[in-house]
């Protein structure tokens, strides 16, 4: 659930998003996983801002205290592209 909060704080702060992840999988959207690592967790999923948005895949790594290590999204949103140039833990690339 912490990963969901982190994702939302980056891609759509203050606005609801739809999330497909290991907590709420949807095979028609795409594969998702959560995997333990030596340092914490790695998880993947998809999100969209609303029904008119396409699904965007993401990959996130969390440390053992559920802190963000890295977040990569496939999203061409200009705000996210700009953020990725400023935050070394965040990467946004167009689909």
PDB file of N, CA and C in Angstrom:
ATOM      1  N   UNK A   1       0.829  -1.191   0.000  1.00  0.00           N
ATOM      2  CA  UNK A   1       0.000   0.000   0.000  1.00  0.00           C
ATOM      3  C   UNK A   1       0.874   1.255   0.000  1.00  0.00           C
ATOM      4  N   UNK A   2       2.047   1.172   0.635  1.00  0.00           N
ATOM      5  CA  UNK A   2       2.968   2.309   0.615  1.00  0.00           C
ATOM      6  C   UNK A   2       3.389   2.615  -0.817  1.00  0.00           C
ATOM      7  N   UNK A   3       3.628   1.573  -1.608  1.00  0.00           N
ATOM      8  CA  UNK A   3       4.028   1.765  -2.999  1.00  0.00           C
ATOM      9  C   UNK A   3       2.957   2.518  -3.772  1.00  0.00           C
ATOM     10  N   UNK A   4       1.708   2.246  -3.507  1.00  0.00           N
ATOM     11  CA  UNK A   4       0.615   2.965  -4.172  1.00  0.00           C
ATOM     12  C   UNK A   4       0.662   4.451  -3.833  1.00  0.00           C
ATOM     13  N   UNK A   5       0.901   4.761  -2.563  1.00  0.00           N
ATOM     14  CA  UNK A   5       0.984   6.163  -2.144  1.00  0.00           C
ATOM     15  C   UNK A   5       2.151   6.868  -2.823  1.00  0.00           C
ATOM     16  N   UNK A   6       3.293   6.190  -2.895  1.00  0.00           N
ATOM     17  CA  UNK A   6       4.459   6.778  -3.552  1.00  0.00           C
ATOM     18  C   UNK A   6       4.168   7.024  -5.025  1.00  0.00           C
ATOM     19  N   UNK A   7       3.615   6.019  -5.706  1.00  0.00           N
ATOM     20  CA  UNK A   7       3.290   6.159  -7.122  1.00  0.00           C
ATOM     21  C   UNK A   7       2.371   7.350  -7.346  1.00  0.00           C
ATOM     22  N   UNK A   8       1.303   7.425  -6.580  1.00  0.00           N
ATOM     23  CA  UNK A   8       0.348   8.527  -6.760  1.00  0.00           C
ATOM     24  C   UNK A   8       1.004   9.876  -6.492  1.00  0.00           C
ATOM     25  N   UNK A   9       1.873   9.958  -5.487  1.00  0.00           N
ATOM     26  CA  UNK A   9       2.512  11.237  -5.168  1.00  0.00           C
ATOM     27  C   UNK A   9       3.383  11.734  -6.322  1.00  0.00           C
ATOM     28  N   UNK A  10       3.894  10.831  -7.128  1.00  0.00           N
ATOM     29  CA  UNK A  10       4.697  11.229  -8.283  1.00  0.00           C
ATOM     30  C   UNK A  10       3.838  11.519  -9.506  1.00  0.00           C
ATOM     31  N   UNK A  11       2.956  10.601  -9.877  1.00  0.00           N
ATOM     32  CA  UNK A  11       2.293  10.720 -11.177  1.00  0.00           C
ATOM     33  C   UNK A  11       1.031  11.579 -11.170  1.00  0.00           C
ATOM     34  N   UNK A  12       0.408  11.738 -10.027  1.00  0.00           N
ATOM     35  CA  UNK A  12      -0.832  12.520 -10.003  1.00  0.00           C
ATOM     36  C   UNK A  12      -1.135  13.003  -8.587  1.00  0.00           C
ATOM     37  N   UNK A  13      -0.269  13.857  -8.029  1.00  0.00           N
ATOM     38  CA  UNK A  13      -0.475  14.289  -6.648  1.00  0.00           C
ATOM     39  C   UNK A  13      -1.813  15.009  -6.479  1.00  0.00           C
ATOM     40  N   UNK A  14      -2.550  14.589  -5.458  1.00  0.00           N
ATOM     41  CA  UNK A  14      -3.826  15.224  -5.158  1.00  0.00           C
ATOM     42  C   UNK A  14      -5.001  14.731  -5.987  1.00  0.00           C
ATOM     43  N   UNK A  15      -4.745  13.860  -6.955  1.00  0.00           N
ATOM     44  CA  UNK A  15      -5.813  13.330  -7.808  1.00  0.00           C
ATOM     45  C   UNK A  15      -5.802  11.811  -7.779  1.00  0.00           C
ATOM     46  N   UNK A  16      -6.963  11.234  -7.838  1.00  0.00           N
ATOM     47  CA  UNK A  16      -7.085   9.773  -7.831  1.00  0.00           C
ATOM     48  C   UNK A  16      -6.561   9.191  -9.138  1.00  0.00           C
ATOM     49  N   UNK A  17      -5.952   8.006  -9.035  1.00  0.00           N
ATOM     50  CA  UNK A  17      -5.542   7.249 -10.212  1.00  0.00           C
ATOM     51  C   UNK A  17      -6.023   5.820 -10.047  1.00  0.00           C
ATOM     52  N   UNK A  18      -6.148   5.126 -11.164  1.00  0.00           N
ATOM     53  CA  UNK A  18      -6.451   3.696 -11.128  1.00  0.00           C
ATOM     54  C   UNK A  18      -5.122   2.951 -11.148  1.00  0.00           C
ATOM     55  N   UNK A  19      -5.000   1.936 -10.298  1.00  0.00           N
ATOM     56  CA  UNK A  19      -3.754   1.183 -10.200  1.00  0.00           C
ATOM     57  C   UNK A  19      -4.044  -0.312 -10.335  1.00  0.00           C
ATOM     58  N   UNK A  20      -3.278  -0.959 -11.173  1.00  0.00           N
ATOM     59  CA  UNK A  20      -3.278  -2.415 -11.283  1.00  0.00           C
ATOM     60  C   UNK A  20      -1.921  -2.862 -10.773  1.00  0.00           C
ATOM     61  N   UNK A  21      -1.928  -3.657  -9.699  1.00  0.00           N
ATOM     62  CA  UNK A  21      -0.693  -4.133  -9.094  1.00  0.00           C
ATOM     63  C   UNK A  21      -0.935  -5.494  -8.468  1.00  0.00           C
ATOM     64  N   UNK A  22       0.018  -5.978  -7.675  1.00  0.00           N
ATOM     65  CA  UNK A  22      -0.121  -7.308  -7.065  1.00  0.00           C
ATOM     66  C   UNK A  22      -1.282  -7.362  -6.080  1.00  0.00           C
ATOM     67  N   UNK A  23      -1.673  -6.236  -5.507  1.00  0.00           N
ATOM     68  CA  UNK A  23      -2.818  -6.188  -4.601  1.00  0.00           C
ATOM     69  C   UNK A  23      -4.121  -6.274  -5.388  1.00  0.00           C
ATOM     70  N   UNK A  24      -4.137  -5.689  -6.572  1.00  0.00           N
ATOM     71  CA  UNK A  24      -5.336  -5.650  -7.402  1.00  0.00           C
ATOM     72  C   UNK A  24      -4.964  -5.948  -8.858  1.00  0.00           C
ATOM     73  N   UNK A  25      -4.640  -7.214  -9.181  1.00  0.00           N
ATOM     74  CA  UNK A  25      -4.224  -7.551 -10.541  1.00  0.00           C
ATOM     75  C   UNK A  25      -5.399  -7.549 -11.524  1.00  0.00           C
ATOM     76  N   UNK A  26      -5.095  -7.290 -12.783  1.00  0.00           N
ATOM     77  CA  UNK A  26      -6.080  -7.355 -13.864  1.00  0.00           C
ATOM     78  C   UNK A  26      -5.346  -7.844 -15.102  1.00  0.00           C
ATOM     79  N   UNK A  27      -5.508  -9.113 -15.430  1.00  0.00           N
ATOM     80  CA  UNK A  27      -4.720  -9.714 -16.508  1.00  0.00           C
ATOM     81  C   UNK A  27      -4.957  -9.033 -17.850  1.00  0.00           C
ATOM     82  N   UNK A  28      -6.119  -8.411 -18.049  1.00  0.00           N
ATOM     83  CA  UNK A  28      -6.376  -7.744 -19.326  1.00  0.00           C
ATOM     84  C   UNK A  28      -5.529  -6.480 -19.484  1.00  0.00           C
ATOM     85  N   UNK A  29      -4.995  -5.941 -18.373  1.00  0.00           N
ATOM     86  CA  UNK A  29      -4.147  -4.745 -18.435  1.00  0.00           C
ATOM     87  C   UNK A  29      -2.692  -5.144 -18.646  1.00  0.00           C
ATOM     88  N   UNK A  30      -2.225  -6.159 -17.951  1.00  0.00           N
ATOM     89  CA  UNK A  30      -0.848  -6.609 -18.104  1.00  0.00           C
ATOM     90  C   UNK A  30      -0.366  -7.336 -16.863  1.00  0.00           C
ATOM     91  N   UNK A  31       0.795  -7.912 -16.978  1.00  0.00           N
ATOM     92  CA  UNK A  31       1.371  -8.660 -15.858  1.00  0.00           C
ATOM     93  C   UNK A  31       1.866  -7.709 -14.780  1.00  0.00           C
ATOM     94  N   UNK A  32       1.792  -8.170 -13.545  1.00  0.00           N
ATOM     95  CA  UNK A  32       2.286  -7.422 -12.389  1.00  0.00           C
ATOM     96  C   UNK A  32       3.031  -8.398 -11.485  1.00  0.00           C
ATOM     97  N   UNK A  33       3.933  -7.872 -10.675  1.00  0.00           N
ATOM     98  CA  UNK A  33       4.585  -8.744  -9.710  1.00  0.00           C
ATOM     99  C   UNK A  33       5.095  -7.935  -8.528  1.00  0.00           C
ATOM    100  N   UNK A  34       5.336  -8.636  -7.445  1.00  0.00           N
ATOM    101  CA  UNK A  34       6.047  -8.113  -6.287  1.00  0.00           C
ATOM    102  C   UNK A  34       7.062  -9.185  -5.919  1.00  0.00           C
ATOM    103  N   UNK A  35       8.303  -8.755  -5.687  1.00  0.00           N
ATOM    104  CA  UNK A  35       9.388  -9.707  -5.520  1.00  0.00           C
ATOM    105  C   UNK A  35      10.330  -9.215  -4.421  1.00  0.00           C
ATOM    106  N   UNK A  36      10.647 -10.078  -3.441  1.00  0.00           N
ATOM    107  CA  UNK A  36      11.609  -9.658  -2.415  1.00  0.00           C
ATOM    108  C   UNK A  36      13.024  -9.617  -2.989  1.00  0.00           C
ATOM    109  N   UNK A  37      13.792  -8.617  -2.596  1.00  0.00           N
ATOM    110  CA  UNK A  37      15.196  -8.511  -2.980  1.00  0.00           C
ATOM    111  C   UNK A  37      16.036  -8.476  -1.707  1.00  0.00           C
ATOM    112  N   UNK A  38      17.339  -8.515  -1.856  1.00  0.00           N
ATOM    113  CA  UNK A  38      18.214  -8.431  -0.690  1.00  0.00           C
ATOM    114  C   UNK A  38      18.040  -7.105   0.044  1.00  0.00           C
ATOM    115  N   UNK A  39      17.692  -6.063  -0.687  1.00  0.00           N
ATOM    116  CA  UNK A  39      17.565  -4.732  -0.102  1.00  0.00           C
ATOM    117  C   UNK A  39      16.146  -4.363   0.300  1.00  0.00           C
ATOM    118  N   UNK A  40      15.128  -5.076  -0.179  1.00  0.00           N
ATOM    119  CA  UNK A  40      13.737  -4.717   0.103  1.00  0.00           C
ATOM    120  C   UNK A  40      12.774  -5.411  -0.837  1.00  0.00           C
ATOM    121  N   UNK A  41      12.150  -4.633  -1.711  1.00  0.00           N
ATOM    122  CA  UNK A  41      11.128  -5.161  -2.616  1.00  0.00           C
ATOM    123  C   UNK A  41      11.245  -4.519  -3.986  1.00  0.00           C
ATOM    124  N   UNK A  42      10.859  -5.279  -5.005  1.00  0.00           N
ATOM    125  CA  UNK A  42      10.700  -4.754  -6.353  1.00  0.00           C
ATOM    126  C   UNK A  42       9.286  -5.107  -6.795  1.00  0.00           C
ATOM    127  N   UNK A  43       8.604  -4.152  -7.385  1.00  0.00           N
ATOM    128  CA  UNK A  43       7.239  -4.415  -7.822  1.00  0.00           C
ATOM    129  C   UNK A  43       6.945  -3.682  -9.118  1.00  0.00           C
ATOM    130  N   UNK A  44       5.994  -4.226  -9.827  1.00  0.00           N
ATOM    131  CA  UNK A  44       5.588  -3.614 -11.085  1.00  0.00           C
ATOM    132  C   UNK A  44       4.076  -3.567 -11.150  1.00  0.00           C
ATOM    133  N   UNK A  45       3.593  -2.740 -12.036  1.00  0.00           N
ATOM    134  CA  UNK A  45       2.154  -2.614 -12.235  1.00  0.00           C
ATOM    135  C   UNK A  45       1.865  -1.626 -13.349  1.00  0.00           C
ATOM    136  N   UNK A  46       0.632  -1.140 -13.351  1.00  0.00           N
ATOM    137  CA  UNK A  46       0.172  -0.179 -14.353  1.00  0.00           C
ATOM    138  C   UNK A  46      -0.726   0.843 -13.665  1.00  0.00           C
ATOM    139  N   UNK A  47      -0.785   2.028 -14.213  1.00  0.00           N
ATOM    140  CA  UNK A  47      -1.693   3.056 -13.691  1.00  0.00           C
ATOM    141  C   UNK A  47      -2.253   3.865 -14.854  1.00  0.00           C
ATOM    142  N   UNK A  48      -3.359   4.533 -14.590  1.00  0.00           N
ATOM    143  CA  UNK A  48      -3.892   5.521 -15.513  1.00  0.00           C
ATOM    144  C   UNK A  48      -4.625   6.582 -14.691  1.00  0.00           C
ATOM    145  N   UNK A  49      -4.666   7.769 -15.240  1.00  0.00           N
ATOM    146  CA  UNK A  49      -5.263   8.891 -14.521  1.00  0.00           C
ATOM    147  C   UNK A  49      -6.787   8.865 -14.567  1.00  0.00           C
ATOM    148  N   UNK A  50      -7.339   8.382 -15.666  1.00  0.00           N
ATOM    149  CA  UNK A  50      -8.792   8.252 -15.815  1.00  0.00           C
ATOM    150  C   UNK A  50      -9.075   7.300 -16.972  1.00  0.00           C
ATOM    151  N   UNK A  51     -10.347   7.081 -17.274  1.00  0.00           N
ATOM    152  CA  UNK A  51     -10.717   6.120 -18.327  1.00  0.00           C
ATOM    153  C   UNK A  51     -10.240   6.544 -19.708  1.00  0.00           C
ATOM    154  N   UNK A  52      -9.966   7.823 -19.910  1.00  0.00           N
ATOM    155  CA  UNK A  52      -9.505   8.309 -21.212  1.00  0.00           C
ATOM    156  C   UNK A  52      -7.991   8.187 -21.378  1.00  0.00           C
ATOM    157  N   UNK A  53      -7.299   7.894 -20.302  1.00  0.00           N
ATOM    158  CA  UNK A  53      -5.848   7.739 -20.328  1.00  0.00           C
ATOM    159  C   UNK A  53      -5.515   6.285 -20.663  1.00  0.00           C
ATOM    160  N   UNK A  54      -4.366   6.090 -21.286  1.00  0.00           N
ATOM    161  CA  UNK A  54      -3.912   4.715 -21.527  1.00  0.00           C
ATOM    162  C   UNK A  54      -3.240   4.200 -20.262  1.00  0.00           C
ATOM    163  N   UNK A  55      -3.090   2.896 -20.153  1.00  0.00           N
ATOM    164  CA  UNK A  55      -2.404   2.307 -19.012  1.00  0.00           C
ATOM    165  C   UNK A  55      -0.901   2.522 -19.164  1.00  0.00           C
ATOM    166  N   UNK A  56      -0.253   2.957 -18.102  1.00  0.00           N
ATOM    167  CA  UNK A  56       1.183   3.216 -18.089  1.00  0.00           C
ATOM    168  C   UNK A  56       1.870   2.193 -17.180  1.00  0.00           C
ATOM    169  N   UNK A  57       2.828   1.424 -17.691  1.00  0.00           N
ATOM    170  CA  UNK A  57       3.554   0.484 -16.827  1.00  0.00           C
ATOM    171  C   UNK A  57       4.550   1.224 -15.937  1.00  0.00           C
ATOM    172  N   UNK A  58       4.801   0.637 -14.773  1.00  0.00           N
ATOM    173  CA  UNK A  58       5.808   1.190 -13.875  1.00  0.00           C
ATOM    174  C   UNK A  58       6.570   0.061 -13.198  1.00  0.00           C
ATOM    175  N   UNK A  59       7.769   0.400 -12.749  1.00  0.00           N
ATOM    176  CA  UNK A  59       8.626  -0.512 -11.998  1.00  0.00           C
ATOM    177  C   UNK A  59       9.180   0.275 -10.819  1.00  0.00           C
ATOM    178  N   UNK A  60       9.047  -0.281  -9.617  1.00  0.00           N
ATOM    179  CA  UNK A  60       9.459   0.419  -8.410  1.00  0.00           C
ATOM    180  C   UNK A  60      10.321  -0.496  -7.548  1.00  0.00           C
ATOM    181  N   UNK A  61      11.320   0.094  -6.916  1.00  0.00           N
ATOM    182  CA  UNK A  61      12.142  -0.611  -5.926  1.00  0.00           C
ATOM    183  C   UNK A  61      12.003   0.129  -4.601  1.00  0.00           C
ATOM    184  N   UNK A  62      11.771  -0.634  -3.543  1.00  0.00           N
ATOM    185  CA  UNK A  62      11.660  -0.083  -2.193  1.00  0.00           C
ATOM    186  C   UNK A  62      12.734  -0.712  -1.319  1.00  0.00           C
ATOM    187  N   UNK A  63      13.232   0.055  -0.355  1.00  0.00           N
ATOM    188  CA  UNK A  63      14.188  -0.517   0.584  1.00  0.00           C
ATOM    189  C   UNK A  63      13.436  -1.273   1.683  1.00  0.00           C
ATOM    190  N   UNK A  64      14.155  -1.825   2.632  1.00  0.00           N
ATOM    191  CA  UNK A  64      13.545  -2.629   3.690  1.00  0.00           C
ATOM    192  C   UNK A  64      12.605  -1.864   4.598  1.00  0.00           C
ATOM    193  N   UNK A  65      12.708  -0.534   4.612  1.00  0.00           N
ATOM    194  CA  UNK A  65      11.808   0.298   5.418  1.00  0.00           C
ATOM    195  C   UNK A  65      10.686   0.886   4.566  1.00  0.00           C
ATOM    196  N   UNK A  66      10.466   0.344   3.372  1.00  0.00           N
ATOM    197  CA  UNK A  66       9.430   0.793   2.429  1.00  0.00           C
ATOM    198  C   UNK A  66       9.685   2.205   1.931  1.00  0.00           C
ATOM    199  N   UNK A  67      10.955   2.608   1.884  1.00  0.00           N
ATOM    200  CA  UNK A  67      11.322   3.891   1.289  1.00  0.00           C
ATOM    201  C   UNK A  67      11.656   3.712  -0.174  1.00  0.00           C
ATOM    202  N   UNK A  68      11.398   4.727  -0.955  1.00  0.00           N
ATOM    203  CA  UNK A  68      11.633   4.655  -2.392  1.00  0.00           C
ATOM    204  C   UNK A  68      13.119   4.606  -2.716  1.00  0.00           C
ATOM    205  N   UNK A  69      13.500   3.605  -3.502  1.00  0.00           N
ATOM    206  CA  UNK A  69      14.847   3.510  -4.056  1.00  0.00           C
ATOM    207  C   UNK A  69      14.814   4.022  -5.489  1.00  0.00           C
ATOM    208  N   UNK A  70      13.829   3.536  -6.267  1.00  0.00           N
ATOM    209  CA  UNK A  70      13.687   3.995  -7.653  1.00  0.00           C
ATOM    210  C   UNK A  70      12.258   3.759  -8.135  1.00  0.00           C
ATOM    211  N   UNK A  71      11.854   4.609  -9.071  1.00  0.00           N
ATOM    212  CA  UNK A  71      10.553   4.487  -9.730  1.00  0.00           C
ATOM    213  C   UNK A  71      10.750   4.844 -11.187  1.00  0.00           C
ATOM    214  N   UNK A  72      10.392   3.934 -12.077  1.00  0.00           N
ATOM    215  CA  UNK A  72      10.462   4.170 -13.518  1.00  0.00           C
ATOM    216  C   UNK A  72       9.066   3.999 -14.101  1.00  0.00           C
ATOM    217  N   UNK A  73       8.634   4.967 -14.907  1.00  0.00           N
ATOM    218  CA  UNK A  73       7.318   4.912 -15.542  1.00  0.00           C
ATOM    219  C   UNK A  73       7.474   5.136 -17.041  1.00  0.00           C
ATOM    220  N   UNK A  74       6.563   4.545 -17.802  1.00  0.00           N
ATOM    221  CA  UNK A  74       6.464   4.835 -19.226  1.00  0.00           C
ATOM    222  C   UNK A  74       5.289   5.778 -19.394  1.00  0.00           C
ATOM    223  N   UNK A  75       5.600   7.069 -19.426  1.00  0.00           N
ATOM    224  CA  UNK A  75       4.573   8.104 -19.465  1.00  0.00           C
ATOM    225  C   UNK A  75       5.201   9.347 -20.070  1.00  0.00           C
ATOM    226  N   UNK A  76       4.620   9.857 -21.126  1.00  0.00           N
ATOM    227  CA  UNK A  76       5.158  11.026 -21.811  1.00  0.00           C
ATOM    228  C   UNK A  76       4.688  12.359 -21.265  1.00  0.00           C
ATOM    229  N   UNK A  77       4.042  12.363 -20.107  1.00  0.00           N
ATOM    230  CA  UNK A  77       3.560  13.595 -19.496  1.00  0.00           C
ATOM    231  C   UNK A  77       4.730  14.563 -19.296  1.00  0.00           C
ATOM    232  N   UNK A  78       4.571  15.801 -19.763  1.00  0.00           N
ATOM    233  CA  UNK A  78       5.655  16.785 -19.693  1.00  0.00           C
ATOM    234  C   UNK A  78       6.123  17.045 -18.261  1.00  0.00           C
ATOM    235  N   UNK A  79       5.202  17.097 -17.311  1.00  0.00           N
ATOM    236  CA  UNK A  79       5.570  17.341 -15.916  1.00  0.00           C
ATOM    237  C   UNK A  79       6.454  16.205 -15.399  1.00  0.00           C
ATOM    238  N   UNK A  80       6.084  14.966 -15.748  1.00  0.00           N
ATOM    239  CA  UNK A  80       6.863  13.818 -15.290  1.00  0.00           C
ATOM    240  C   UNK A  80       8.241  13.767 -15.946  1.00  0.00           C
ATOM    241  N   UNK A  81       8.308  14.094 -17.215  1.00  0.00           N
ATOM    242  CA  UNK A  81       9.602  14.125 -17.913  1.00  0.00           C
ATOM    243  C   UNK A  81      10.509  15.149 -17.237  1.00  0.00           C
ATOM    244  N   UNK A  82       9.965  16.312 -16.905  1.00  0.00           N
ATOM    245  CA  UNK A  82      10.744  17.329 -16.215  1.00  0.00           C
ATOM    246  C   UNK A  82      11.185  16.882 -14.835  1.00  0.00           C
ATOM    247  N   UNK A  83      10.296  16.223 -14.106  1.00  0.00           N
ATOM    248  CA  UNK A  83      10.646  15.720 -12.778  1.00  0.00           C
ATOM    249  C   UNK A  83      11.784  14.707 -12.853  1.00  0.00           C
ATOM    250  N   UNK A  84      11.764  13.887 -13.893  1.00  0.00           N
ATOM    251  CA  UNK A  84      12.787  12.843 -13.992  1.00  0.00           C
ATOM    252  C   UNK A  84      14.180  13.434 -14.181  1.00  0.00           C
ATOM    253  N   UNK A  85      14.254  14.642 -14.719  1.00  0.00           N
ATOM    254  CA  UNK A  85      15.552  15.296 -14.869  1.00  0.00           C
ATOM    255  C   UNK A  85      16.056  15.852 -13.533  1.00  0.00           C
ATOM    256  N   UNK A  86      15.156  16.029 -12.563  1.00  0.00           N
ATOM    257  CA  UNK A  86      15.512  16.625 -11.274  1.00  0.00           C
ATOM    258  C   UNK A  86      15.690  15.614 -10.147  1.00  0.00           C
ATOM    259  N   UNK A  87      15.037  14.458 -10.242  1.00  0.00           N
ATOM    260  CA  UNK A  87      15.020  13.476  -9.156  1.00  0.00           C
ATOM    261  C   UNK A  87      15.754  12.210  -9.600  1.00  0.00           C
ATOM    262  N   UNK A  88      16.914  11.903  -9.023  1.00  0.00           N
ATOM    263  CA  UNK A  88      17.669  10.728  -9.461  1.00  0.00           C
ATOM    264  C   UNK A  88      16.972   9.397  -9.183  1.00  0.00           C
ATOM    265  N   UNK A  89      15.970   9.397  -8.318  1.00  0.00           N
ATOM    266  CA  UNK A  89      15.238   8.149  -8.040  1.00  0.00           C
ATOM    267  C   UNK A  89      14.098   7.911  -9.029  1.00  0.00           C
ATOM    268  N   UNK A  90      13.786   8.903  -9.857  1.00  0.00           N
ATOM    269  CA  UNK A  90      12.619   8.853 -10.733  1.00  0.00           C
ATOM    270  C   UNK A  90      13.023   8.922 -12.194  1.00  0.00           C
ATOM    271  N   UNK A  91      12.386   8.068 -13.004  1.00  0.00           N
ATOM    272  CA  UNK A  91      12.632   8.061 -14.438  1.00  0.00           C
ATOM    273  C   UNK A  91      11.306   7.987 -15.167  1.00  0.00           C
ATOM    274  N   UNK A  92      11.104   8.895 -16.119  1.00  0.00           N
ATOM    275  CA  UNK A  92       9.895   8.870 -16.949  1.00  0.00           C
ATOM    276  C   UNK A  92      10.340   8.937 -18.404  1.00  0.00           C
ATOM    277  N   UNK A  93       9.858   7.991 -19.185  1.00  0.00           N
ATOM    278  CA  UNK A  93      10.149   7.962 -20.614  1.00  0.00           C
ATOM    279  C   UNK A  93       8.840   7.799 -21.368  1.00  0.00           C
ATOM    280  N   UNK A  94       8.731   8.416 -22.543  1.00  0.00           N
ATOM    281  CA  UNK A  94       7.511   8.234 -23.335  1.00  0.00           C
ATOM    282  C   UNK A  94       7.342   6.771 -23.730  1.00  0.00           C
ATOM    283  N   UNK A  95       6.103   6.350 -23.867  1.00  0.00           N
ATOM    284  CA  UNK A  95       5.850   4.953 -24.263  1.00  0.00           C
ATOM    285  C   UNK A  95       6.344   4.643 -25.663  1.00  0.00           C
TER     286      UNK A  95
END
